PDB file of C-alpha atoms and ligand atoms in Angstrom:
ATOM      1  CA  MET J   5       0.000   0.000   0.000  1.00  0.00           C
ATOM      2  CA  ARG J   6       1.327   3.436  -0.919  1.00  0.00           C
ATOM      3  CA  ILE J   7       2.237   5.847   1.900  1.00  0.00           C
ATOM      4  CA  ARG J   8      -0.027   8.896   1.512  1.00  0.00           C
ATOM      5  CA  LYS J   9       0.060  10.375   4.989  1.00  0.00           C
ATOM      6  CA  ALA J  10       2.753  11.722   7.287  1.00  0.00           C
ATOM      7  CA  VAL J  11       2.952  13.005  10.829  1.00  0.00           C
ATOM      8  CA  ILE J  12       5.398  15.722  11.861  1.00  0.00           C
ATOM      9  CA  PRO J  13       5.786  16.034  15.640  1.00  0.00           C
ATOM     10  CA  ALA J  14       6.552  19.703  16.369  1.00  0.00           C
ATOM     11  CA  ALA J  15       5.220  20.222  19.874  1.00  0.00           C
ATOM     12  CA  GLY J  16       8.337  19.949  22.060  1.00  0.00           C
ATOM     13  CA  PHE J  17      10.170  22.807  23.754  1.00  0.00           C
ATOM     14  CA  GLY J  18      13.437  23.699  22.060  1.00  0.00           C
ATOM     15  CA  THR J  19      15.433  23.789  25.272  1.00  0.00           C
ATOM     16  CA  ARG J  20      18.694  22.942  23.481  1.00  0.00           C
ATOM     17  CA  PHE J  21      18.398  26.120  21.409  1.00  0.00           C
ATOM     18  CA  LEU J  22      17.519  28.689  24.063  1.00  0.00           C
ATOM     19  CA  PRO J  23      17.297  31.651  24.205  1.00  0.00           C
ATOM     20  CA  PHE J  24      16.145  31.760  20.540  1.00  0.00           C
ATOM     21  CA  THR J  25      13.370  29.240  21.149  1.00  0.00           C
ATOM     22  CA  LYS J  26      11.866  31.199  24.031  1.00  0.00           C
ATOM     23  CA  ALA J  27       9.389  32.864  21.654  1.00  0.00           C
ATOM     24  CA  VAL J  28      10.009  31.076  18.327  1.00  0.00           C
ATOM     25  CA  PRO J  29       9.319  27.372  17.707  1.00  0.00           C
ATOM     26  CA  LYS J  30      12.518  25.366  17.179  1.00  0.00           C
ATOM     27  CA  GLU J  31      10.999  24.042  13.949  1.00  0.00           C
ATOM     28  CA  LEU J  32      11.295  27.572  12.540  1.00  0.00           C
ATOM     29  CA  ILE J  33      15.065  27.801  13.067  1.00  0.00           C
ATOM     30  CA  PRO J  34      16.237  28.637   9.535  1.00  0.00           C
ATOM     31  CA  VAL J  35      18.901  26.975   7.465  1.00  0.00           C
ATOM     32  CA  ILE J  36      19.823  29.911   5.208  1.00  0.00           C
ATOM     33  CA  ASP J  37      16.377  31.272   4.273  1.00  0.00           C
ATOM     34  CA  LYS J  38      13.988  28.403   4.936  1.00  0.00           C
ATOM     35  CA  PRO J  39      12.702  27.166   8.295  1.00  0.00           C
ATOM     36  CA  THR J  40      13.622  23.625   9.270  1.00  0.00           C
ATOM     37  CA  ILE J  41      10.033  22.385   9.111  1.00  0.00           C
ATOM     38  CA  GLN J  42       9.635  23.547   5.510  1.00  0.00           C
ATOM     39  CA  TYR J  43      12.539  21.298   4.491  1.00  0.00           C
ATOM     40  CA  VAL J  44      10.776  18.502   6.392  1.00  0.00           C
ATOM     41  CA  VAL J  45       7.431  19.073   4.629  1.00  0.00           C
ATOM     42  CA  GLU J  46       9.237  19.206   1.257  1.00  0.00           C
ATOM     43  CA  GLU J  47      10.952  15.878   2.048  1.00  0.00           C
ATOM     44  CA  ALA J  48       7.563  14.272   2.747  1.00  0.00           C
ATOM     45  CA  VAL J  49       6.099  15.698  -0.458  1.00  0.00           C
ATOM     46  CA  ALA J  50       9.103  14.385  -2.419  1.00  0.00           C
ATOM     47  CA  ALA J  51       8.216  10.910  -1.131  1.00  0.00           C
ATOM     48  CA  GLY J  52       4.729  11.203  -2.657  1.00  0.00           C
ATOM     49  CA  ILE J  53       2.949  12.144   0.580  1.00  0.00           C
ATOM     50  CA  GLU J  54      -0.180  14.248   0.155  1.00  0.00           C
ATOM     51  CA  ASP J  55      -1.626  14.746   3.647  1.00  0.00           C
ATOM     52  CA  ILE J  56       0.508  15.883   6.565  1.00  0.00           C
ATOM     53  CA  LEU J  57      -0.510  16.252  10.192  1.00  0.00           C
ATOM     54  CA  ILE J  58       1.682  18.596  12.238  1.00  0.00           C
ATOM     55  CA  ILE J  59       1.509  18.010  15.993  1.00  0.00           C
ATOM     56  CA  VAL J  60       1.771  21.385  17.715  1.00  0.00           C
ATOM     57  CA  SER J  61       1.403  22.828  21.212  1.00  0.00           C
ATOM     58  CA  THR J  62       0.810  26.238  22.766  1.00  0.00           C
ATOM     59  CA  GLY J  63       3.293  28.802  21.448  1.00  0.00           C
ATOM     60  CA  LYS J  64       3.652  27.136  18.034  1.00  0.00           C
ATOM     61  CA  GLN J  65       1.161  29.311  16.122  1.00  0.00           C
ATOM     62  CA  ALA J  66       3.986  30.706  13.983  1.00  0.00           C
ATOM     63  CA  ILE J  67       4.323  27.278  12.297  1.00  0.00           C
ATOM     64  CA  GLN J  68       0.775  27.547  10.944  1.00  0.00           C
ATOM     65  CA  ASP J  69       1.399  31.192  10.004  1.00  0.00           C
ATOM     66  CA  HIS J  70       4.418  30.092   7.971  1.00  0.00           C
ATOM     67  CA  PHE J  71       2.399  27.670   5.856  1.00  0.00           C
ATOM     68  CA  ASN J  72      -0.773  29.757   5.531  1.00  0.00           C
ATOM     69  CA  PRO J  73      -1.190  32.081   2.546  1.00  0.00           C
ATOM     70  CA  VAL J  74      -0.655  35.818   3.182  1.00  0.00           C
ATOM     71  CA  PHE J  75      -2.669  37.582   0.502  1.00  0.00           C
ATOM     72  CA  ASP J  76      -1.482  41.127   1.330  1.00  0.00           C
ATOM     73  CA  LEU J  77       2.144  40.071   0.977  1.00  0.00           C
ATOM     74  CA  GLU J  78       1.397  38.248  -2.288  1.00  0.00           C
ATOM     75  CA  GLN J  79      -0.324  41.339  -3.663  1.00  0.00           C
ATOM     76  CA  ARG J  80       2.576  43.575  -2.627  1.00  0.00           C
ATOM     77  CA  LEU J  81       5.134  41.269  -4.288  1.00  0.00           C
ATOM     78  CA  GLU J  82       3.017  41.077  -7.435  1.00  0.00           C
ATOM     79  CA  GLU J  83       2.662  44.864  -7.642  1.00  0.00           C
ATOM     80  CA  SER J  84       6.385  45.395  -7.187  1.00  0.00           C
ATOM     81  CA  GLY J  85       7.250  42.750  -9.793  1.00  0.00           C
ATOM     82  CA  LYS J  86       9.075  40.462  -7.330  1.00  0.00           C
ATOM     83  CA  ILE J  87       7.960  37.358  -9.176  1.00  0.00           C
ATOM     84  CA  ALA J  88      10.563  34.881  -7.858  1.00  0.00           C
ATOM     85  CA  GLU J  89       9.708  35.823  -4.262  1.00  0.00           C
ATOM     86  CA  LEU J  90       5.981  35.643  -5.067  1.00  0.00           C
ATOM     87  CA  GLU J  91       6.344  32.141  -6.469  1.00  0.00           C
ATOM     88  CA  ALA J  92       8.412  31.012  -3.469  1.00  0.00           C
ATOM     89  CA  ILE J  93       5.753  32.344  -1.072  1.00  0.00           C
ATOM     90  CA  ARG J  94       2.849  30.814  -3.020  1.00  0.00           C
ATOM     91  CA  LYS J  95       4.629  27.457  -3.172  1.00  0.00           C
ATOM     92  CA  ILE J  96       4.765  27.251   0.620  1.00  0.00           C
ATOM     93  CA  SER J  97       0.996  27.295   1.036  1.00  0.00           C
ATOM     94  CA  SER J  98       0.361  24.793  -1.731  1.00  0.00           C
ATOM     95  CA  LEU J  99       2.981  22.143  -0.880  1.00  0.00           C
ATOM     96  CA  ALA J 100       0.564  19.599   0.587  1.00  0.00           C
ATOM     97  CA  ASN J 101      -2.667  19.355   2.551  1.00  0.00           C
ATOM     98  CA  LEU J 102      -1.520  20.408   6.000  1.00  0.00           C
ATOM     99  CA  HIS J 103      -3.517  19.607   9.118  1.00  0.00           C
ATOM    100  CA  TYR J 104      -2.787  20.473  12.743  1.00  0.00           C
ATOM    101  CA  VAL J 105      -3.564  18.895  16.082  1.00  0.00           C
ATOM    102  CA  TYR J 106      -2.661  20.077  19.580  1.00  0.00           C
ATOM    103  CA  GLN J 107      -0.747  17.958  22.029  1.00  0.00           C
ATOM    104  CA  ARG J 108      -2.228  19.366  25.227  1.00  0.00           C
ATOM    105  CA  GLU J 109       0.293  17.852  27.624  1.00  0.00           C
ATOM    106  CA  LEU J 110       3.900  17.392  26.548  1.00  0.00           C
ATOM    107  CA  LEU J 111       4.280  13.775  27.634  1.00  0.00           C
ATOM    108  CA  GLY J 112       6.866  12.727  25.072  1.00  0.00           C
ATOM    109  CA  LEU J 113       7.323  11.743  21.414  1.00  0.00           C
ATOM    110  CA  GLY J 114       5.207   8.590  21.718  1.00  0.00           C
ATOM    111  CA  HIS J 115       2.347  10.587  23.212  1.00  0.00           C
ATOM    112  CA  ALA J 116       2.697  13.203  20.443  1.00  0.00           C
ATOM    113  CA  VAL J 117       2.413  10.546  17.734  1.00  0.00           C
ATOM    114  CA  LEU J 118      -0.628   9.021  19.470  1.00  0.00           C
ATOM    115  CA  GLN J 119      -2.494  12.296  18.775  1.00  0.00           C
ATOM    116  CA  ALA J 120      -2.361  11.313  15.073  1.00  0.00           C
ATOM    117  CA  LYS J 121      -4.434   8.131  15.481  1.00  0.00           C
ATOM    118  CA  PRO J 122      -7.801   9.515  14.197  1.00  0.00           C
ATOM    119  CA  PHE J 123      -6.052  11.257  11.266  1.00  0.00           C
ATOM    120  CA  ILE J 124      -4.165   8.158  10.138  1.00  0.00           C
ATOM    121  CA  GLY J 125      -7.027   5.672  10.342  1.00  0.00           C
ATOM    122  CA  ASP J 126      -6.151   2.311   8.866  1.00  0.00           C
ATOM    123  CA  GLU J 127      -3.171   2.893   6.585  1.00  0.00           C
ATOM    124  CA  PRO J 128       0.617   2.928   6.797  1.00  0.00           C
ATOM    125  CA  PHE J 129       2.198   6.344   7.395  1.00  0.00           C
ATOM    126  CA  ALA J 130       5.507   8.136   7.812  1.00  0.00           C
ATOM    127  CA  ILE J 131       6.810  10.123  10.767  1.00  0.00           C
ATOM    128  CA  LEU J 132       9.358  12.895  10.208  1.00  0.00           C
ATOM    129  CA  LEU J 133      10.715  14.714  13.259  1.00  0.00           C
ATOM    130  CA  GLY J 134      10.085  18.418  12.706  1.00  0.00           C
ATOM    131  CA  ASP J 135      13.444  19.684  13.995  1.00  0.00           C
ATOM    132  CA  THR J 136      15.632  17.504  11.766  1.00  0.00           C
ATOM    133  CA  VAL J 137      16.514  18.008   8.107  1.00  0.00           C
ATOM    134  CA  THR J 138      17.976  15.231   5.990  1.00  0.00           C
ATOM    135  CA  THR J 139      19.983  15.469   2.798  1.00  0.00           C
ATOM    136  CA  SER J 140      20.947  12.877   0.241  1.00  0.00           C
ATOM    137  CA  ASP J 141      22.654  12.863  -3.139  1.00  0.00           C
ATOM    138  CA  ASN J 142      20.170  10.195  -4.159  1.00  0.00           C
ATOM    139  CA  ALA J 143      16.502   9.748  -3.178  1.00  0.00           C
ATOM    140  CA  PRO J 144      15.181  11.780  -0.221  1.00  0.00           C
ATOM    141  CA  VAL J 145      15.448   9.807   3.026  1.00  0.00           C
ATOM    142  CA  THR J 146      11.671   9.415   3.529  1.00  0.00           C
ATOM    143  CA  LYS J 147      11.417   8.081  -0.033  1.00  0.00           C
ATOM    144  CA  GLN J 148      14.146   5.549   0.821  1.00  0.00           C
ATOM    145  CA  LEU J 149      12.029   4.359   3.774  1.00  0.00           C
ATOM    146  CA  CYS J 150       8.832   4.219   1.692  1.00  0.00           C
ATOM    147  CA  ASP J 151      10.667   2.116  -0.911  1.00  0.00           C
ATOM    148  CA  ALA J 152      11.934  -0.226   1.820  1.00  0.00           C
ATOM    149  CA  PHE J 153       8.363  -0.480   3.166  1.00  0.00           C
ATOM    150  CA  ASP J 154       7.198  -1.484  -0.321  1.00  0.00           C
ATOM    151  CA  THR J 155       9.678  -4.340  -0.209  1.00  0.00           C
ATOM    152  CA  VAL J 156       9.067  -5.666   3.310  1.00  0.00           C
ATOM    153  CA  GLN J 157       5.461  -4.490   3.964  1.00  0.00           C
ATOM    154  CA  SER J 158       6.447  -3.976   7.615  1.00  0.00           C
ATOM    155  CA  PRO J 159       7.497  -0.960   9.697  1.00  0.00           C
ATOM    156  CA  VAL J 160      10.878   0.520   8.745  1.00  0.00           C
ATOM    157  CA  VAL J 161      12.928   3.070  10.686  1.00  0.00           C
ATOM    158  CA  ALA J 162      15.763   5.201   9.374  1.00  0.00           C
ATOM    159  CA  MET J 163      19.125   4.211  10.848  1.00  0.00           C
ATOM    160  CA  GLU J 164      22.575   5.685  11.020  1.00  0.00           C
ATOM    161  CA  THR J 165      25.834   4.837  12.735  1.00  0.00           C
ATOM    162  CA  VAL J 166      27.106   7.137  15.497  1.00  0.00           C
ATOM    163  CA  PRO J 167      30.270   6.943  17.641  1.00  0.00           C
ATOM    164  CA  MET J 168      29.650   4.549  20.556  1.00  0.00           C
ATOM    165  CA  GLU J 169      30.056   7.334  23.146  1.00  0.00           C
ATOM    166  CA  LYS J 170      27.038   9.134  21.635  1.00  0.00           C
ATOM    167  CA  VAL J 171      24.508   6.264  21.671  1.00  0.00           C
ATOM    168  CA  SER J 172      22.916   7.511  24.896  1.00  0.00           C
ATOM    169  CA  ARG J 173      21.325  10.394  22.928  1.00  0.00           C
ATOM    170  CA  TYR J 174      19.342   8.025  20.690  1.00  0.00           C
ATOM    171  CA  GLY J 175      17.063   5.062  20.254  1.00  0.00           C
ATOM    172  CA  VAL J 176      19.515   2.223  19.593  1.00  0.00           C
ATOM    173  CA  ILE J 177      18.919  -0.817  17.370  1.00  0.00           C
ATOM    174  CA  GLY J 178      20.055  -4.410  17.568  1.00  0.00           C
ATOM    175  CA  GLY J 179      19.539  -6.151  14.238  1.00  0.00           C
ATOM    176  CA  THR J 180      20.768  -8.438  11.503  1.00  0.00           C
ATOM    177  CA  GLU J 181      21.527  -7.186   8.001  1.00  0.00           C
ATOM    178  CA  GLU J 182      19.210  -9.136   5.647  1.00  0.00           C
ATOM    179  CA  ARG J 183      19.952  -7.233   2.433  1.00  0.00           C
ATOM    180  CA  PRO J 184      22.506  -4.470   1.877  1.00  0.00           C
ATOM    181  CA  GLY J 185      21.492  -1.616   4.223  1.00  0.00           C
ATOM    182  CA  LEU J 186      18.258  -3.310   5.368  1.00  0.00           C
ATOM    183  CA  TYR J 187      18.266  -4.824   8.868  1.00  0.00           C
ATOM    184  CA  ARG J 188      15.720  -7.051  10.551  1.00  0.00           C
ATOM    185  CA  VAL J 189      15.436  -5.502  14.018  1.00  0.00           C
ATOM    186  CA  HIS J 190      15.488  -7.686  17.117  1.00  0.00           C
ATOM    187  CA  GLU J 191      15.995  -5.007  19.748  1.00  0.00           C
ATOM    188  CA  PHE J 192      15.205  -1.333  20.375  1.00  0.00           C
ATOM    189  CA  VAL J 193      16.542   0.509  23.438  1.00  0.00           C
ATOM    190  CA  GLU J 194      15.897   4.207  24.144  1.00  0.00           C
ATOM    191  CA  LYS J 195      18.977   6.178  25.196  1.00  0.00           C
ATOM    192  CA  PRO J 196      21.055   3.365  26.738  1.00  0.00           C
ATOM    193  CA  SER J 197      24.533   3.816  28.198  1.00  0.00           C
ATOM    194  CA  PRO J 198      27.291   2.627  25.808  1.00  0.00           C
ATOM    195  CA  ALA J 199      27.659  -0.490  27.979  1.00  0.00           C
ATOM    196  CA  GLU J 200      23.949  -1.372  27.613  1.00  0.00           C
ATOM    197  CA  ALA J 201      23.677  -0.521  23.894  1.00  0.00           C
ATOM    198  CA  PRO J 202      23.240  -3.462  21.495  1.00  0.00           C
ATOM    199  CA  SER J 203      25.160  -1.578  18.758  1.00  0.00           C
ATOM    200  CA  ASN J 204      25.977   1.916  17.565  1.00  0.00           C
ATOM    201  CA  LEU J 205      23.170   1.864  14.974  1.00  0.00           C
ATOM    202  CA  VAL J 206      20.582   4.471  15.986  1.00  0.00           C
ATOM    203  CA  VAL J 207      17.108   5.601  14.979  1.00  0.00           C
ATOM    204  CA  ALA J 208      17.553   8.625  12.715  1.00  0.00           C
ATOM    205  CA  SER J 209      14.415  10.805  12.927  1.00  0.00           C
ATOM    206  CA  ARG J 210      12.291   9.169  10.197  1.00  0.00           C
ATOM    207  CA  TYR J 211       9.922   6.201  10.516  1.00  0.00           C
ATOM    208  CA  VAL J 212       7.320   4.345   8.460  1.00  0.00           C
ATOM    209  CA  PHE J 213       4.722   2.500  10.530  1.00  0.00           C
ATOM    210  CA  THR J 214       1.651   0.414  10.057  1.00  0.00           C
ATOM    211  CA  PRO J 215      -1.352   1.679  12.083  1.00  0.00           C
ATOM    212  CA  GLU J 216      -0.897  -1.120  14.679  1.00  0.00           C
ATOM    213  CA  ILE J 217       1.743   1.115  16.314  1.00  0.00           C
ATOM    214  CA  PHE J 218      -1.141   3.039  17.935  1.00  0.00           C
ATOM    215  CA  ASP J 219      -2.288  -0.092  19.840  1.00  0.00           C
ATOM    216  CA  TYR J 220       1.174  -0.267  21.393  1.00  0.00           C
ATOM    217  CA  LEU J 221       1.459   3.478  22.032  1.00  0.00           C
ATOM    218  CA  GLU J 222      -1.827   3.324  23.943  1.00  0.00           C
ATOM    219  CA  LYS J 223      -0.336   0.863  26.405  1.00  0.00           C
ATOM    220  CA  THR J 224       3.170   2.331  26.639  1.00  0.00           C
ATOM    221  CA  PRO J 225       3.975   3.513  30.185  1.00  0.00           C
ATOM    222  CA  ARG J 226       6.251   6.453  30.866  1.00  0.00           C
ATOM    223  CA  GLY J 227       9.860   5.495  30.206  1.00  0.00           C
ATOM    224  CA  LYS J 228      13.199   7.353  29.910  1.00  0.00           C
ATOM    225  CA  GLY J 229      12.912  10.900  31.258  1.00  0.00           C
ATOM    226  CA  GLY J 230       9.371  10.180  32.531  1.00  0.00           C
ATOM    227  CA  GLU J 231       8.102  10.441  28.925  1.00  0.00           C
ATOM    228  CA  ILE J 232       6.011   8.123  26.753  1.00  0.00           C
ATOM    229  CA  GLN J 233       8.694   6.962  24.331  1.00  0.00           C
ATOM    230  CA  ILE J 234       7.928   5.783  20.807  1.00  0.00           C
ATOM    231  CA  THR J 235      10.927   3.460  21.083  1.00  0.00           C
ATOM    232  CA  ASP J 236       9.205   1.599  23.959  1.00  0.00           C
ATOM    233  CA  ALA J 237       6.075   1.105  21.806  1.00  0.00           C
ATOM    234  CA  MET J 238       8.288  -0.142  18.931  1.00  0.00           C
ATOM    235  CA  LYS J 239       9.919  -2.580  21.343  1.00  0.00           C
ATOM    236  CA  MET J 240       6.508  -4.031  22.315  1.00  0.00           C
ATOM    237  CA  MET J 241       5.404  -4.203  18.677  1.00  0.00           C
ATOM    238  CA  LEU J 242       8.543  -6.165  17.865  1.00  0.00           C
ATOM    239  CA  ALA J 243       7.193  -9.094  19.896  1.00  0.00           C
ATOM    240  CA  ASP J 244       4.236  -9.422  17.463  1.00  0.00           C
ATOM    241  CA  TYR J 245       5.398  -8.021  14.107  1.00  0.00           C
ATOM    242  CA  PRO J 246       8.587  -8.013  12.031  1.00  0.00           C
ATOM    243  CA  MET J 247      10.293  -4.606  11.965  1.00  0.00           C
ATOM    244  CA  TYR J 248      13.159  -3.287   9.885  1.00  0.00           C
ATOM    245  CA  GLY J 249      15.838  -0.615   9.901  1.00  0.00           C
ATOM    246  CA  ARG J 250      17.076   1.038   6.717  1.00  0.00           C
ATOM    247  CA  ARG J 251      20.570   2.503   6.876  1.00  0.00           C
ATOM    248  CA  ILE J 252      20.051   5.912   5.314  1.00  0.00           C
ATOM    249  CA  ASP J 253      21.889   6.966   2.213  1.00  0.00           C
ATOM    250  CA  GLY J 254      22.432  10.581   3.221  1.00  0.00           C
ATOM    251  CA  ARG J 255      22.934  12.820   6.221  1.00  0.00           C
ATOM    252  CA  ARG J 256      20.803  13.854   9.179  1.00  0.00           C
ATOM    253  CA  HIS J 257      21.006  17.467  10.342  1.00  0.00           C
ATOM    254  CA  ASP J 258      19.711  17.920  13.871  1.00  0.00           C
ATOM    255  CA  ILE J 259      19.086  21.661  13.630  1.00  0.00           C
ATOM    256  CA  GLY J 260      18.119  21.989  17.319  1.00  0.00           C
ATOM    257  CA  ASN J 261      21.746  21.179  18.206  1.00  0.00           C
ATOM    258  CA  LYS J 262      23.843  24.373  18.052  1.00  0.00           C
ATOM    259  CA  LEU J 263      26.964  22.867  16.476  1.00  0.00           C
ATOM    260  CA  GLU J 264      24.871  20.957  13.904  1.00  0.00           C
ATOM    261  CA  PHE J 265      23.014  24.196  13.134  1.00  0.00           C
ATOM    262  CA  VAL J 266      26.283  26.005  12.368  1.00  0.00           C
ATOM    263  CA  LYS J 267      27.671  23.100  10.313  1.00  0.00           C
ATOM    264  CA  SER J 268      24.430  22.741   8.330  1.00  0.00           C
ATOM    265  CA  THR J 269      24.252  26.454   7.602  1.00  0.00           C
ATOM    266  CA  ILE J 270      27.769  26.367   6.125  1.00  0.00           C
ATOM    267  CA  GLU J 271      27.142  23.123   4.239  1.00  0.00           C
ATOM    268  CA  PHE J 272      23.872  24.386   2.718  1.00  0.00           C
ATOM    269  CA  ALA J 273      25.452  27.739   1.815  1.00  0.00           C
ATOM    270  CA  LEU J 274      28.265  25.931  -0.037  1.00  0.00           C
ATOM    271  CA  LYS J 275      25.646  24.074  -2.093  1.00  0.00           C
ATOM    272  CA  ARG J 276      23.913  27.269  -3.254  1.00  0.00           C
ATOM    273  CA  ASP J 277      24.938  28.990  -6.454  1.00  0.00           C
ATOM    274  CA  ASP J 278      24.035  32.433  -5.081  1.00  0.00           C
ATOM    275  CA  LEU J 279      26.203  32.024  -1.953  1.00  0.00           C
ATOM    276  CA  ARG J 280      28.963  29.447  -2.605  1.00  0.00           C
ATOM    277  CA  ASP J 281      31.726  31.698  -3.918  1.00  0.00           C
ATOM    278  CA  ASP J 282      31.277  34.519  -1.414  1.00  0.00           C
ATOM    279  CA  VAL J 283      31.048  32.098   1.508  1.00  0.00           C
ATOM    280  CA  LYS J 284      34.230  30.306   0.401  1.00  0.00           C
ATOM    281  CA  VAL J 285      36.127  33.612   0.217  1.00  0.00           C
ATOM    282  CA  PHE J 286      34.787  34.594   3.648  1.00  0.00           C
ATOM    283  CA  ILE J 287      35.800  31.283   5.264  1.00  0.00           C
ATOM    284  CA  LYS J 288      39.295  31.496   3.776  1.00  0.00           C
ATOM    285  CA  GLU J 289      39.660  35.063   5.114  1.00  0.00           C
ATOM    286  CA  LEU J 290      38.354  34.001   8.484  1.00  0.00           C
ATOM    287  CA  ILE J 291      40.802  31.152   8.943  1.00  0.00           C
ATOM    288  CA  GLY J 292      43.619  33.314   7.573  1.00  0.00           C
ATOM    289  CA  GLU J 293      44.490  31.469   4.384  1.00  0.00           C
TER     290      GLU J 293
HETATM  291  C1  G1P U 322      14.152  11.013  19.537  1.00  0.00           C
HETATM  292  C2  G1P U 322      13.860   9.514  19.736  1.00  0.00           C
HETATM  293  C3  G1P U 322      15.142   8.680  19.580  1.00  0.00           C
HETATM  294  C4  G1P U 322      15.784   8.996  18.221  1.00  0.00           C
HETATM  295  C5  G1P U 322      16.041  10.516  18.117  1.00  0.00           C
HETATM  296  C6  G1P U 322      16.627  10.910  16.762  1.00  0.00           C
HETATM  297  O1  G1P U 322      14.948  11.458  20.609  1.00  0.00           O
HETATM  298  O2  G1P U 322      13.297   9.323  21.029  1.00  0.00           O
HETATM  299  O3  G1P U 322      14.831   7.318  19.657  1.00  0.00           O
HETATM  300  O4  G1P U 322      16.989   8.274  18.049  1.00  0.00           O
HETATM  301  O5  G1P U 322      14.810  11.246  18.299  1.00  0.00           O
HETATM  302  O6  G1P U 322      15.791  10.539  15.737  1.00  0.00           O
HETATM  303  P1  G1P U 322      15.066  13.026  20.984  1.00  0.00           P
HETATM  304  O7  G1P U 322      16.081  13.601  20.032  1.00  0.00           O
HETATM  305  O8  G1P U 322      13.704  13.626  20.813  1.00  0.00           O
HETATM  306  O9  G1P U 322      15.547  13.057  22.400  1.00  0.00           O
END
């Protein structure tokens, strides 16, 4: 079955990016001139997804404002002949069918995803974390997961390798490689110590699930950090259903992390024709070459 729907959790506080995120949602942190969540929506659309539910909370109104049309601005751009800007603005509000739901209590990622149950109904769907951009020289990462889902017809999570000392920041996977890059999962552990971790393969911010995940989320107790963790629901589901991990062909950019934000800004600037040369000159000057 084709994946037509996606969920973007965007309700959490951006405590790692304070003070900026005091008044602005972390999902609106820009990389060059586009907010993080717009890259995320574009990634979903590039995977063929048509309907997207964004999970928000109080203080996140600016996310909806970003995607809603602003007719006065469009008129002003049209009158002043700024056609490229006009097209860019119009494109934002016509990317996909966007829907919103409030997570009233911030009880964790698993609880956020549970808010999507009525929207998803009885079909497979993707989850893309709203504070993380991915890049790839080949197919977009969500498309890679959808293609893997087509093959195995079972839930698939994006995976990447991290240094062992960093595993405690992630959901960690124990699995067996069945085909190149595709692992049958036999263990999920949320944020273990390096000693407890089954490997250094971690869940990398994108998932494709079948709707059964909601049955498990409904019975998931609070776990790490007192939060309802999606990893704990995945662990329970593993007892009843096969699950897979797809090693992503590409890079994950966790924009809510300050160093990653700086690195991504430079990397994206060096990929843009309008910025590359000037940025290169500036960096060379800066490091005194
Ligand atoms: C969440 C998940 C974790 C995953 C990570 C990156 O953690 O709980 O399993 O590895 O995203 O995708 P968070 O970064 O919200 O603490």
